[in-house]
Coordinates of N, CA and C and ligand atoms in Angstrom, one line a residue:
X268 N 134.0 -63.5 66.0 CA 135.2 -62.8 66.5 C 136.2 -63.7 67.2
X269 N 135.6 -64.6 68.1 CA 136.5 -65.5 68.8 C 137.3 -66.4 67.8
X270 N 136.5 -67.0 66.9 CA 137.2 -68.0 66.1 C 138.1 -67.3 65.1
X271 N 137.8 -66.0 64.7 CA 138.7 -65.4 63.8 C 140.0 -65.0 64.5
X272 N 140.0 -64.6 65.7 CA 141.2 -64.3 66.4 C 142.1 -65.6 66.5
X273 N 141.5 -66.7 66.8 CA 142.2 -67.9 66.9 C 142.8 -68.3 65.5
X274 N 142.0 -68.2 64.5 CA 142.5 -68.5 63.2 C 143.6 -67.5 62.7
X275 N 143.4 -66.3 63.1 CA 144.4 -65.3 62.7 C 145.7 -65.5 63.3
X276 N 145.7 -66.0 64.6 CA 147.0 -66.3 65.3 C 147.6 -67.5 64.6
X277 N 146.8 -68.5 64.2 CA 147.4 -69.6 63.5 C 148.0 -69.2 62.2
X278 N 147.3 -68.4 61.5 CA 147.8 -67.9 60.2 C 149.0 -67.1 60.3
X279 N 149.1 -66.2 61.3 CA 150.2 -65.4 61.6 C 151.5 -66.2 61.9
X280 N 151.2 -67.2 62.8 CA 152.3 -68.2 63.1 C 152.8 -68.9 61.9
X281 N 151.9 -69.2 61.0 CA 152.4 -69.9 59.7 C 153.2 -68.9 58.9
X282 N 152.8 -67.6 58.8 CA 153.6 -66.6 58.1 C 155.0 -66.5 58.7
X283 N 155.0 -66.5 60.0 CA 156.3 -66.4 60.7 C 157.2 -67.6 60.3
X284 N 156.6 -68.8 60.5 CA 157.4 -70.0 60.2 C 157.9 -70.0 58.7
X285 N 157.0 -69.7 57.8 CA 157.4 -69.7 56.4 C 158.6 -68.7 56.1
X286 N 158.5 -67.5 56.7 CA 159.5 -66.5 56.5 C 160.8 -67.0 57.1
X287 N 160.7 -67.7 58.3 CA 161.9 -68.2 58.9 C 162.6 -69.3 58.1
X288 N 161.8 -70.2 57.6 CA 162.3 -71.3 56.7 C 162.9 -70.7 55.5
X289 N 162.3 -69.7 54.9 CA 162.8 -69.1 53.7 C 164.2 -68.5 53.9
X290 N 164.4 -68.0 55.1 CA 165.7 -67.3 55.4 C 166.6 -68.2 56.2
X291 N 166.3 -69.5 56.3 CA 167.2 -70.4 57.0 C 167.3 -70.1 58.5
X292 N 166.2 -69.6 59.1 CA 166.2 -69.3 60.5 C 165.3 -70.3 61.2
X293 N 165.5 -70.5 62.5 CA 164.6 -71.3 63.4 C 163.4 -70.5 63.8
X294 N 162.2 -71.0 63.5 CA 161.0 -70.3 63.9 C 160.9 -70.0 65.4
X295 N 161.6 -70.8 66.2 CA 161.6 -70.5 67.6 C 162.3 -69.3 68.0
X296 N 163.1 -68.8 67.1 CA 163.9 -67.6 67.4 C 163.2 -66.3 67.1
X297 N 161.9 -66.4 66.7 CA 161.1 -65.2 66.4 C 159.9 -65.2 67.3
X298 N 159.7 -64.2 68.2 CA 158.6 -64.1 69.1 C 157.5 -63.3 68.5
X299 N 156.3 -63.7 68.7 CA 155.1 -62.9 68.2 C 154.6 -62.1 69.4
X300 N 154.7 -60.8 69.2 CA 154.1 -59.8 70.2 C 152.8 -59.3 69.7
X301 N 151.8 -59.5 70.5 CA 150.4 -59.0 70.1 C 150.3 -57.5 70.4
X302 N 150.2 -56.7 69.3 CA 150.0 -55.3 69.5 C 148.5 -55.1 69.8
X303 N 148.3 -54.9 71.1 CA 146.9 -55.0 71.6 C 146.2 -53.7 71.9
X304 N 146.7 -52.6 71.3 CA 146.0 -51.3 71.5 C 144.6 -51.4 71.0
X305 N 143.6 -50.9 71.7 CA 142.2 -50.9 71.4 C 141.5 -52.2 71.5
X306 N 142.3 -53.3 71.8 CA 141.7 -54.6 71.9 C 141.2 -54.9 73.3
X307 N 140.0 -55.4 73.5 CA 139.5 -55.6 74.8 C 140.3 -56.7 75.5
X308 N 140.2 -56.6 76.9 CA 140.9 -57.6 77.7 C 140.4 -59.0 77.4
X309 N 139.1 -59.1 77.1 CA 138.5 -60.4 76.7 C 139.1 -61.0 75.5
X310 N 139.3 -60.2 74.5 CA 139.9 -60.7 73.3 C 141.4 -61.0 73.4
X311 N 142.0 -60.3 74.3 CA 143.5 -60.6 74.5 C 143.5 -61.9 75.3
X312 N 142.6 -62.1 76.2 CA 142.6 -63.4 76.9 C 142.4 -64.6 76.0
X313 N 141.6 -64.4 75.0 CA 141.4 -65.5 74.0 C 142.7 -65.9 73.4
X314 N 143.5 -64.8 73.1 CA 144.9 -65.1 72.5 C 145.8 -65.8 73.5
X315 N 145.7 -65.4 74.8 CA 146.4 -66.1 75.9 C 146.1 -67.6 75.9
X316 N 144.8 -67.8 75.8 CA 144.3 -69.2 75.9 C 144.8 -70.0 74.7
X317 N 145.2 -69.3 73.6 CA 145.8 -70.0 72.5 C 147.3 -70.2 72.7
X318 N 147.8 -69.8 73.9 CA 149.3 -70.0 74.1 C 150.1 -68.8 73.9
X319 N 149.5 -67.7 73.6 CA 150.2 -66.4 73.4 C 150.6 -65.9 74.8
X320 N 151.8 -65.3 74.9 CA 152.2 -64.8 76.2 C 152.7 -63.4 76.2
X321 N 152.9 -62.8 75.0 CA 153.5 -61.5 75.0 C 152.6 -60.4 74.3
X322 N 152.4 -59.3 75.0 CA 151.6 -58.2 74.4 C 152.3 -56.9 74.4
X323 N 151.9 -56.0 73.6 CA 152.5 -54.7 73.6 C 151.4 -53.6 73.6
X324 N 151.5 -52.7 74.5 CA 150.5 -51.6 74.6 C 151.1 -50.3 74.3
X325 N 150.3 -49.3 73.9 CA 150.8 -48.0 73.5 C 150.4 -46.9 74.5
X326 N 149.4 -47.2 75.3 CA 148.9 -46.1 76.1 C 148.7 -46.5 77.6
X327 N 149.1 -45.7 78.5 CA 149.0 -46.0 79.9 C 147.6 -46.3 80.3
X328 N 146.7 -45.5 79.8 CA 145.3 -45.7 80.1 C 144.8 -47.1 79.8
X329 N 145.2 -47.6 78.7 CA 144.8 -49.0 78.3 C 145.5 -50.0 79.2
X330 N 146.7 -49.8 79.5 CA 147.4 -50.7 80.4 C 146.7 -50.8 81.7
X331 N 146.2 -49.7 82.2 CA 145.5 -49.7 83.5 C 144.2 -50.4 83.4
X332 N 143.5 -50.0 82.4 CA 142.1 -50.5 82.2 C 142.1 -52.1 82.1
X333 N 143.1 -52.6 81.4 CA 143.1 -54.1 81.2 C 143.8 -54.9 82.3
X334 N 144.5 -54.2 83.1 CA 145.4 -54.9 84.1 C 144.7 -55.9 84.9
X335 N 143.7 -55.6 85.6 CA 143.0 -56.5 86.5 C 142.5 -57.7 85.8
X336 N 141.9 -57.5 84.6 CA 141.4 -58.7 83.9 C 142.5 -59.6 83.4
X337 N 143.6 -59.0 83.0 CA 144.7 -59.8 82.4 C 145.6 -60.5 83.3
X338 N 145.7 -59.9 84.6 CA 146.7 -60.4 85.5 C 146.4 -61.8 85.9
X339 N 145.2 -62.3 85.7 CA 144.9 -63.7 86.1 C 145.7 -64.7 85.3
X340 N 146.1 -64.3 84.1 CA 146.8 -65.2 83.2 C 148.2 -64.7 83.0
X341 N 149.2 -65.6 83.3 CA 150.6 -65.2 83.3 C 151.0 -64.7 81.8
X342 N 151.6 -63.6 81.8 CA 152.0 -63.1 80.4 C 153.0 -61.9 80.6
X343 N 153.6 -61.5 79.6 CA 154.5 -60.4 79.6 C 154.0 -59.2 78.8
X344 N 154.2 -58.0 79.4 CA 153.7 -56.8 78.7 C 154.9 -55.9 78.3
X345 N 155.0 -55.5 77.1 CA 156.0 -54.5 76.7 C 155.2 -53.2 76.4
X346 N 155.9 -52.1 76.6 CA 155.4 -50.8 76.2 C 156.0 -50.4 74.8
X347 N 155.1 -50.2 73.9 CA 155.6 -49.9 72.5 C 155.1 -48.5 72.0
X348 N 154.5 -47.7 72.8 CA 154.0 -46.5 72.4 C 154.9 -45.3 72.7
X349 N 154.6 -44.1 72.3 CA 155.4 -43.0 72.7 C 155.2 -42.7 74.2
X350 N 156.3 -42.7 74.9 CA 156.3 -42.5 76.3 C 156.5 -41.1 76.7
X351 N 155.5 -40.5 77.3 CA 155.7 -39.1 77.9 C 156.3 -39.2 79.3
X352 N 157.1 -38.3 79.6 CA 157.8 -38.4 80.8 C 156.9 -38.5 82.1
X353 N 155.8 -37.8 82.0 CA 154.9 -37.8 83.2 C 154.1 -39.1 83.3
X354 N 154.4 -40.1 82.4 CA 153.7 -41.4 82.5 C 154.7 -42.5 82.9
X355 N 155.9 -42.1 83.2 CA 156.9 -43.1 83.4 C 156.6 -44.1 84.6
X356 N 156.2 -43.5 85.7 CA 155.9 -44.3 86.9 C 154.9 -45.4 86.6
X357 N 153.8 -45.0 85.9 CA 152.8 -46.0 85.7 C 153.2 -47.0 84.7
X358 N 153.9 -46.6 83.6 CA 154.4 -47.5 82.6 C 155.3 -48.6 83.3
X359 N 156.2 -48.1 84.2 CA 157.1 -49.0 84.9 C 156.3 -50.0 85.7
X360 N 155.2 -49.6 86.3 CA 154.4 -50.4 87.1 C 153.7 -51.6 86.3
X361 N 153.3 -51.2 85.1 CA 152.5 -52.2 84.4 C 153.2 -53.0 83.3
X362 N 154.5 -52.7 83.0 CA 155.2 -53.4 81.9 C 156.5 -54.0 82.4
X363 N 157.0 -55.0 81.6 CA 158.3 -55.6 81.9 C 159.4 -55.1 81.1
X364 N 159.0 -54.5 80.0 CA 160.0 -53.9 79.1 C 159.5 -52.7 78.3
X365 N 160.3 -51.6 78.2 CA 159.9 -50.5 77.4 C 160.7 -50.5 76.1
X366 N 160.0 -50.7 75.0 CA 160.7 -50.8 73.7 C 160.9 -49.4 73.1
X367 N 160.3 -48.4 73.6 CA 160.2 -47.1 72.9 C 161.1 -46.0 73.5
X368 N 162.2 -46.4 74.1 CA 163.1 -45.4 74.7 C 163.8 -44.7 73.5
X369 N 163.6 -43.4 73.4 CA 164.1 -42.7 72.2 C 164.8 -41.4 72.4
X370 N 165.0 -41.0 73.7 CA 165.6 -39.7 73.9 C 166.2 -39.6 75.3
X371 N 167.2 -38.7 75.4 CA 168.0 -38.7 76.6 C 167.2 -38.2 77.8
X372 N 166.4 -37.2 77.6 CA 165.6 -36.7 78.8 C 164.7 -37.8 79.4
X373 N 164.2 -38.7 78.5 CA 163.4 -39.8 79.0 C 164.3 -40.8 79.8
X374 N 165.5 -41.1 79.3 CA 166.4 -42.0 79.9 C 166.8 -41.5 81.3
X375 N 167.0 -40.2 81.4 CA 167.3 -39.6 82.7 C 166.2 -39.7 83.7
X376 N 164.9 -39.5 83.2 CA 163.8 -39.6 84.1 C 163.5 -41.0 84.5
X377 N 163.7 -41.9 83.6 CA 163.5 -43.4 83.9 C 164.5 -43.8 85.0
X378 N 165.7 -43.3 84.8 CA 166.8 -43.6 85.8 C 166.4 -43.1 87.2
X379 N 165.9 -41.8 87.2 CA 165.5 -41.2 88.5 C 164.5 -42.1 89.2
X380 N 163.4 -42.5 88.5 CA 162.4 -43.2 89.0 C 162.8 -44.6 89.5
X381 N 163.7 -45.3 88.7 CA 164.2 -46.6 89.0 C 165.1 -46.5 90.2
X382 N 165.8 -45.4 90.4 CA 166.7 -45.3 91.6 C 165.8 -45.2 92.8
X383 N 164.7 -44.5 92.7 CA 163.8 -44.4 93.8 C 163.2 -45.7 94.2
X384 N 162.9 -46.5 93.2 CA 162.4 -47.8 93.4 C 163.4 -48.9 93.7
X385 N 164.7 -48.5 93.5 CA 165.8 -49.4 93.8 C 165.8 -50.6 93.0
X386 N 165.6 -50.4 91.7 CA 165.6 -51.6 90.8 C 166.0 -51.2 89.4
X387 N 166.1 -52.3 88.6 CA 166.5 -52.1 87.2 C 165.3 -52.4 86.3
X388 N 165.4 -52.0 85.0 CA 164.4 -52.2 84.1 C 164.9 -52.6 82.7
X389 N 164.3 -53.5 82.1 CA 164.7 -53.9 80.7 C 164.1 -52.8 79.7
X390 N 164.9 -52.4 78.9 CA 164.4 -51.4 77.8 C 165.0 -51.8 76.5
X391 N 164.4 -51.2 75.4 CA 165.0 -51.2 74.1 C 165.1 -49.8 73.6
X392 N 165.9 -49.6 72.6 CA 166.0 -48.2 72.0 C 165.2 -48.2 70.7
X393 N 164.3 -47.2 70.6 CA 163.6 -47.1 69.3 C 164.3 -46.2 68.4
X394 N 164.5 -46.7 67.2 CA 165.3 -45.9 66.2 C 164.3 -45.6 65.0
X395 N 164.4 -44.4 64.6 CA 163.5 -44.0 63.4 C 164.2 -44.3 62.1
X396 N 164.1 -45.5 61.7 CA 164.9 -45.9 60.5 C 164.3 -45.4 59.2
X397 N 163.1 -45.0 59.2 CA 162.5 -44.5 58.0 C 162.7 -43.0 57.8
X398 N 163.2 -42.4 58.8 CA 163.4 -40.9 58.8 C 162.2 -40.1 58.5
X399 N 161.0 -40.7 58.8 CA 159.7 -40.0 58.6 C 159.5 -39.2 59.9
X400 N 159.2 -37.9 59.7 CA 159.1 -37.0 60.8 C 157.9 -37.4 61.7
X401 N 157.0 -38.2 61.1 CA 155.7 -38.5 61.8 C 156.0 -39.6 62.8
X402 N 157.2 -40.2 62.8 CA 157.4 -41.3 63.7 C 158.4 -40.9 64.8
X403 N 158.3 -41.5 65.9 CA 159.2 -41.3 67.0 C 160.4 -42.2 66.8
X404 N 161.4 -42.0 67.6 CA 162.6 -42.8 67.5 C 163.8 -41.9 67.4
X405 N 165.0 -42.4 67.9 CA 166.2 -41.7 67.8 C 166.6 -41.7 66.3
X406 N 167.3 -40.7 65.9 CA 167.8 -40.6 64.5 C 168.9 -41.6 64.4
X407 N 168.9 -42.4 63.3 CA 169.9 -43.5 63.1 C 171.3 -43.0 63.2
X408 N 171.6 -41.7 62.7 CA 172.9 -41.2 62.7 C 173.4 -40.9 64.1
X409 N 172.4 -40.8 65.0 CA 172.8 -40.5 66.4 C 172.7 -41.7 67.3
X410 N 172.4 -42.9 66.7 CA 172.1 -44.1 67.5 C 173.3 -44.5 68.4
X411 N 174.4 -44.4 67.8 CA 175.6 -44.9 68.6 C 175.9 -44.0 69.8
X412 N 175.8 -42.6 69.5 CA 176.1 -41.7 70.6 C 175.0 -41.8 71.7
X413 N 173.8 -42.0 71.2 CA 172.6 -42.2 72.2 C 172.9 -43.5 73.0
X414 N 173.3 -44.6 72.4 CA 173.6 -45.8 73.1 C 174.7 -45.6 74.2
X415 N 175.7 -44.8 73.8 CA 176.8 -44.6 74.7 C 176.3 -43.9 76.0
X416 N 175.4 -42.9 75.8 CA 174.9 -42.2 76.9 C 174.0 -43.2 77.8
X417 N 173.2 -43.9 77.1 CA 172.3 -44.9 77.9 C 173.1 -45.9 78.7
X418 N 174.2 -46.3 78.1 CA 175.0 -47.3 78.8 C 175.6 -46.9 80.1
X419 N 175.5 -45.6 80.4 CA 176.1 -45.1 81.7 C 175.1 -45.2 82.8
X420 N 173.9 -45.6 82.5 CA 172.8 -45.8 83.6 C 172.6 -47.3 83.9
X421 N 173.1 -47.6 85.1 CA 173.1 -49.0 85.6 C 171.6 -49.5 85.9
X422 N 170.7 -48.6 86.0 CA 169.3 -49.0 86.2 C 168.6 -49.5 84.9
X423 N 169.3 -49.3 83.8 CA 168.7 -49.7 82.5 C 169.4 -50.8 81.8
X424 N 168.8 -51.9 81.6 CA 169.4 -53.0 80.9 C 168.8 -53.0 79.5
X425 N 169.7 -52.8 78.5 CA 169.2 -52.6 77.1 C 169.3 -53.9 76.4
X426 N 168.2 -54.5 76.0 CA 168.2 -55.8 75.4 C 167.9 -55.8 73.9
X427 N 167.6 -54.7 73.3 CA 167.3 -54.7 71.9 C 167.1 -53.4 71.3
X428 N 166.7 -53.4 70.0 CA 166.4 -52.2 69.3 C 165.0 -52.4 68.7
X429 N 164.3 -51.3 68.5 CA 162.9 -51.4 68.0 C 162.8 -50.3 66.8
X430 N 162.1 -50.7 65.8 CA 161.8 -49.7 64.8 C 160.4 -50.0 64.1
X431 N 159.9 -49.0 63.5 CA 158.7 -49.1 62.7 C 159.1 -48.8 61.3
X432 N 158.9 -49.8 60.4 CA 159.4 -49.6 59.0 C 158.5 -48.6 58.3
X433 N 159.1 -48.2 57.2 CA 158.3 -47.2 56.3 C 157.1 -47.9 55.8
X434 N 156.0 -47.0 55.7 CA 154.7 -47.6 55.2 C 154.5 -47.4 53.7
X435 N 153.7 -48.3 53.2 CA 153.3 -48.1 51.8 C 154.4 -47.7 50.9
X436 N 155.5 -48.4 51.0 CA 156.6 -48.1 50.2 C 157.0 -49.4 49.4
X437 N 157.8 -49.3 48.4 CA 158.3 -50.5 47.7 C 159.1 -51.3 48.7
X438 N 159.0 -52.7 48.4 CA 159.6 -53.6 49.3 C 161.1 -53.2 49.7
X439 N 161.8 -52.8 48.7 CA 163.3 -52.5 49.0 C 163.4 -51.3 50.0
X440 N 162.5 -50.4 50.0 CA 162.5 -49.3 50.9 C 162.3 -49.8 52.4
X441 N 161.3 -50.7 52.5 CA 161.0 -51.2 53.8 C 162.2 -52.1 54.3
X442 N 162.7 -52.9 53.4 CA 163.8 -53.7 53.7 C 165.0 -52.9 54.2
X443 N 165.2 -51.7 53.6 CA 166.3 -50.8 54.0 C 166.2 -50.4 55.5
X444 N 165.0 -50.2 55.9 CA 164.8 -49.8 57.3 C 165.3 -50.9 58.2
X445 N 164.9 -52.1 57.9 CA 165.2 -53.3 58.8 C 166.7 -53.6 58.7
X446 N 167.3 -53.5 57.5 CA 168.7 -53.7 57.4 C 169.5 -52.6 58.2
X447 N 169.0 -51.4 58.2 CA 169.6 -50.3 59.0 C 169.6 -50.7 60.5
X448 N 168.5 -51.1 61.0 CA 168.4 -51.5 62.4 C 169.4 -52.6 62.8
X449 N 169.5 -53.6 61.9 CA 170.4 -54.7 62.1 C 171.8 -54.2 62.1
X450 N 172.2 -53.3 61.2 CA 173.5 -52.8 61.2 C 173.9 -52.0 62.5
X451 N 172.9 -51.2 62.9 CA 173.1 -50.5 64.2 C 173.3 -51.4 65.3
X452 N 172.5 -52.5 65.3 CA 172.7 -53.6 66.4 C 174.1 -54.1 66.4
X453 N 174.6 -54.4 65.2 CA 176.0 -55.0 65.1 C 177.0 -54.0 65.5
X454 N 176.8 -52.8 65.1 CA 177.7 -51.7 65.5 C 177.8 -51.5 67.1
X455 N 176.6 -51.5 67.6 CA 176.5 -51.2 69.1 C 177.1 -52.5 69.8
X456 N 176.7 -53.6 69.4 CA 177.2 -54.8 70.1 C 178.8 -54.9 70.0
X457 N 179.3 -54.4 68.9 CA 180.8 -54.5 68.8 C 181.5 -53.6 69.8
X458 N 180.8 -52.6 70.3 CA 181.3 -51.6 71.3 C 181.4 -52.2 72.7
X459 N 180.6 -53.3 72.9 CA 180.6 -54.0 74.2 C 180.4 -53.0 75.3
X460 N 179.3 -52.2 75.2 CA 179.0 -51.2 76.2 C 178.4 -51.8 77.5
X461 N 178.7 -51.2 78.6 CA 178.1 -51.7 79.9 C 176.5 -51.6 79.8
X462 N 175.8 -52.5 80.4 CA 174.4 -52.5 80.4 C 173.7 -52.8 79.1
X463 N 174.5 -53.1 78.1 CA 174.0 -53.4 76.8 C 174.2 -54.9 76.4
X464 N 173.2 -55.6 76.0 CA 173.3 -56.9 75.3 C 172.2 -57.0 74.3
X465 N 172.4 -56.5 73.1 CA 171.3 -56.4 72.2 C 171.0 -57.7 71.5
X466 N 170.1 -58.4 72.1 CA 169.7 -59.7 71.5 C 168.5 -59.5 70.6
X467 N 167.7 -58.6 70.9 CA 166.4 -58.5 70.2 C 166.4 -57.4 69.2
X468 N 165.8 -57.7 68.0 CA 165.4 -56.8 67.0 C 163.9 -56.8 66.9
X469 N 163.3 -55.8 67.4 CA 161.8 -55.7 67.4 C 161.4 -54.9 66.1
X470 N 161.0 -55.7 65.1 CA 160.7 -55.0 63.8 C 159.8 -55.9 63.0
X471 N 158.9 -55.3 62.2 CA 157.9 -56.1 61.4 C 156.6 -56.0 62.1
X472 N 155.6 -55.7 61.3 CA 154.2 -55.6 61.8 C 153.3 -56.4 60.8
X473 N 152.0 -56.2 60.9 CA 151.1 -57.0 60.0 C 151.5 -57.1 58.6
X474 N 151.9 -55.9 58.0 CA 152.1 -55.9 56.6 C 153.5 -56.2 56.1
X475 N 154.5 -56.2 57.1 CA 155.9 -56.4 56.6 C 156.7 -57.4 57.4
X476 N 156.0 -58.3 58.2 CA 156.7 -59.1 59.1 C 157.6 -60.1 58.4
X477 N 157.3 -60.5 57.1 CA 158.1 -61.4 56.4 C 159.5 -60.8 56.1
X478 N 159.4 -59.5 55.6 CA 160.6 -58.8 55.3 C 161.5 -58.6 56.5
X479 N 160.9 -58.3 57.6 CA 161.6 -58.1 58.9 C 162.3 -59.4 59.3
X480 N 161.6 -60.5 59.2 CA 162.2 -61.7 59.6 C 163.4 -62.1 58.7
X481 N 163.2 -61.8 57.5 CA 164.4 -62.1 56.5 C 165.6 -61.2 56.9
X482 N 165.3 -60.1 57.5 CA 166.4 -59.2 57.9 C 166.8 -59.3 59.4
X483 N 166.3 -60.3 60.0 CA 166.8 -60.6 61.4 C 165.9 -60.3 62.6
X484 N 164.6 -60.0 62.3 CA 163.7 -59.7 63.5 C 163.7 -60.9 64.4
X485 N 163.7 -60.5 65.7 CA 163.4 -61.6 66.8 C 162.1 -61.4 67.4
X486 N 161.5 -60.2 67.3 CA 160.2 -59.9 67.8 C 159.4 -59.2 66.7
X487 N 158.3 -59.8 66.3 CA 157.4 -59.1 65.3 C 156.2 -58.6 66.1
X488 N 155.7 -57.4 65.9 CA 154.6 -56.8 66.6 C 153.4 -56.8 65.7
X489 N 152.4 -57.6 66.0 CA 151.3 -57.8 65.1 C 150.0 -57.4 65.8
X490 N 149.2 -56.5 65.2 CA 147.9 -56.1 65.7 C 146.8 -56.4 64.7
X491 N 146.7 -55.6 63.6 CA 145.6 -55.7 62.7 C 145.4 -57.2 62.1
X492 N 146.5 -57.8 61.8 CA 146.4 -59.2 61.2 C 145.7 -60.2 62.1
X493 N 145.7 -59.8 63.4 CA 145.2 -60.8 64.4 C 143.8 -60.3 64.9
X494 N 143.8 -59.0 65.3 CA 142.6 -58.5 65.9 C 141.7 -57.6 65.0
X495 N 142.1 -57.5 63.7 CA 141.3 -56.7 62.8 C 141.6 -55.2 62.8
X496 N 141.0 -54.4 62.0 CA 141.3 -53.0 61.9 C 140.9 -52.2 63.1
X497 N 141.7 -51.2 63.4 CA 141.4 -50.4 64.6 C 140.6 -49.2 64.2
X498 N 139.9 -48.6 65.2 CA 139.1 -47.4 64.9 C 139.9 -46.2 64.8
X499 N 141.1 -46.1 65.4 CA 142.0 -44.9 65.3 C 143.0 -45.2 64.3
X500 N 143.4 -44.2 63.5 CA 144.5 -44.3 62.5 C 145.8 -44.4 63.3
X501 N 146.8 -44.9 62.7 CA 148.1 -45.0 63.3 C 148.7 -43.7 63.8
X502 N 148.3 -42.6 63.1 CA 148.8 -41.3 63.5 C 148.4 -40.9 64.9
X503 N 147.3 -41.5 65.3 CA 146.9 -41.2 66.7 C 147.9 -41.7 67.7
X504 N 148.6 -42.7 67.3 CA 149.6 -43.3 68.3 C 151.0 -42.8 68.0
X505 N 151.3 -42.4 66.8 CA 152.7 -42.2 66.4 C 153.1 -40.8 66.2
X506 N 152.1 -39.9 66.0 CA 152.5 -38.5 65.8 C 152.0 -37.6 66.9
X507 N 153.0 -37.1 67.6 CA 152.7 -36.2 68.7 C 151.8 -35.1 68.3
X508 N 152.0 -34.5 67.1 CA 151.3 -33.4 66.7 C 149.8 -33.6 66.6
X509 N 149.5 -34.9 66.4 CA 148.0 -35.2 66.2 C 147.4 -35.7 67.5
X510 N 148.3 -36.1 68.5 CA 147.7 -36.5 69.7 C 147.2 -35.3 70.5
X511 N 145.9 -35.3 70.8 CA 145.3 -34.1 71.4 C 145.2 -34.2 72.9
X512 N 145.1 -35.5 73.4 CA 144.9 -35.5 74.9 C 146.2 -36.0 75.6
Ligands
LIG874 C1 150.0 -50.8 66.4 C2 151.4 -51.1 66.4 C3 151.9 -52.2 65.8 C4 151.1 -53.2 65.1 O1 150.6 -52.7 63.9 P1 149.7 -53.6 62.9 O2 150.0 -52.9 61.6 O3 148.3 -53.4 63.4 O4 150.2 -55.0 62.9 C5 153.3 -52.5 65.9 N1 154.1 -51.6 66.5 C6 153.7 -50.5 67.1 C7 154.7 -49.6 67.8 C8 152.3 -50.2 67.1 O5 151.9 -49.1 67.7

């Protein structure tokens, strides 16, 4: 297990570098985020010892469970899961950025909590570029209007956009999702909204990171390719209807 995680990180970094070179980009401009849901703190630490510093978690429960063990080693945690309003306080406590902000009522409640705490928070907007109902994220056609609303909250500093590409689809379909996110980024940046500076495009996972990098990803979120297959299917994390607890 140990050696395979280390090898998998090396291999993933090679994939990132190759994709960057292919598209004329600097490999330093793409960050690897370890999607660490279901992964033990011990195995995450192995990755930290390999120089990794950025993880993404989907569940508050896991953030809490791993916190003590992981806080010994300096790192950054992003929240990439579906955020329920009643979990806001805890997610704010354990993460430095919330990538999955996808609706106005969540924005309002984040703002309320941040006002109480007297501070600001880095967030990204999640856009549902594949238009699959099973995935969370704001509708692409409403992204601009959504961004305009979010920009009115000074507690929220919006640094990027996040999406999950379509699964098991022809390459051009996957590419379309990433192109769409990039176009939305350009459109929003052109508006020069307050509290917005969209530098990050968080897109690309184990199966499609090369395509995402070719289309401008600055953060790729990789789980399976580094830590192996998970016991829960993706629907456990992505589809509210299937989440039972
Ligand atoms: C699990 C997860 C990933 C990583 O997916 P893999 O296919 O295992 O690389 C990326 N993004 C989000 C939001 C996830 O929940």
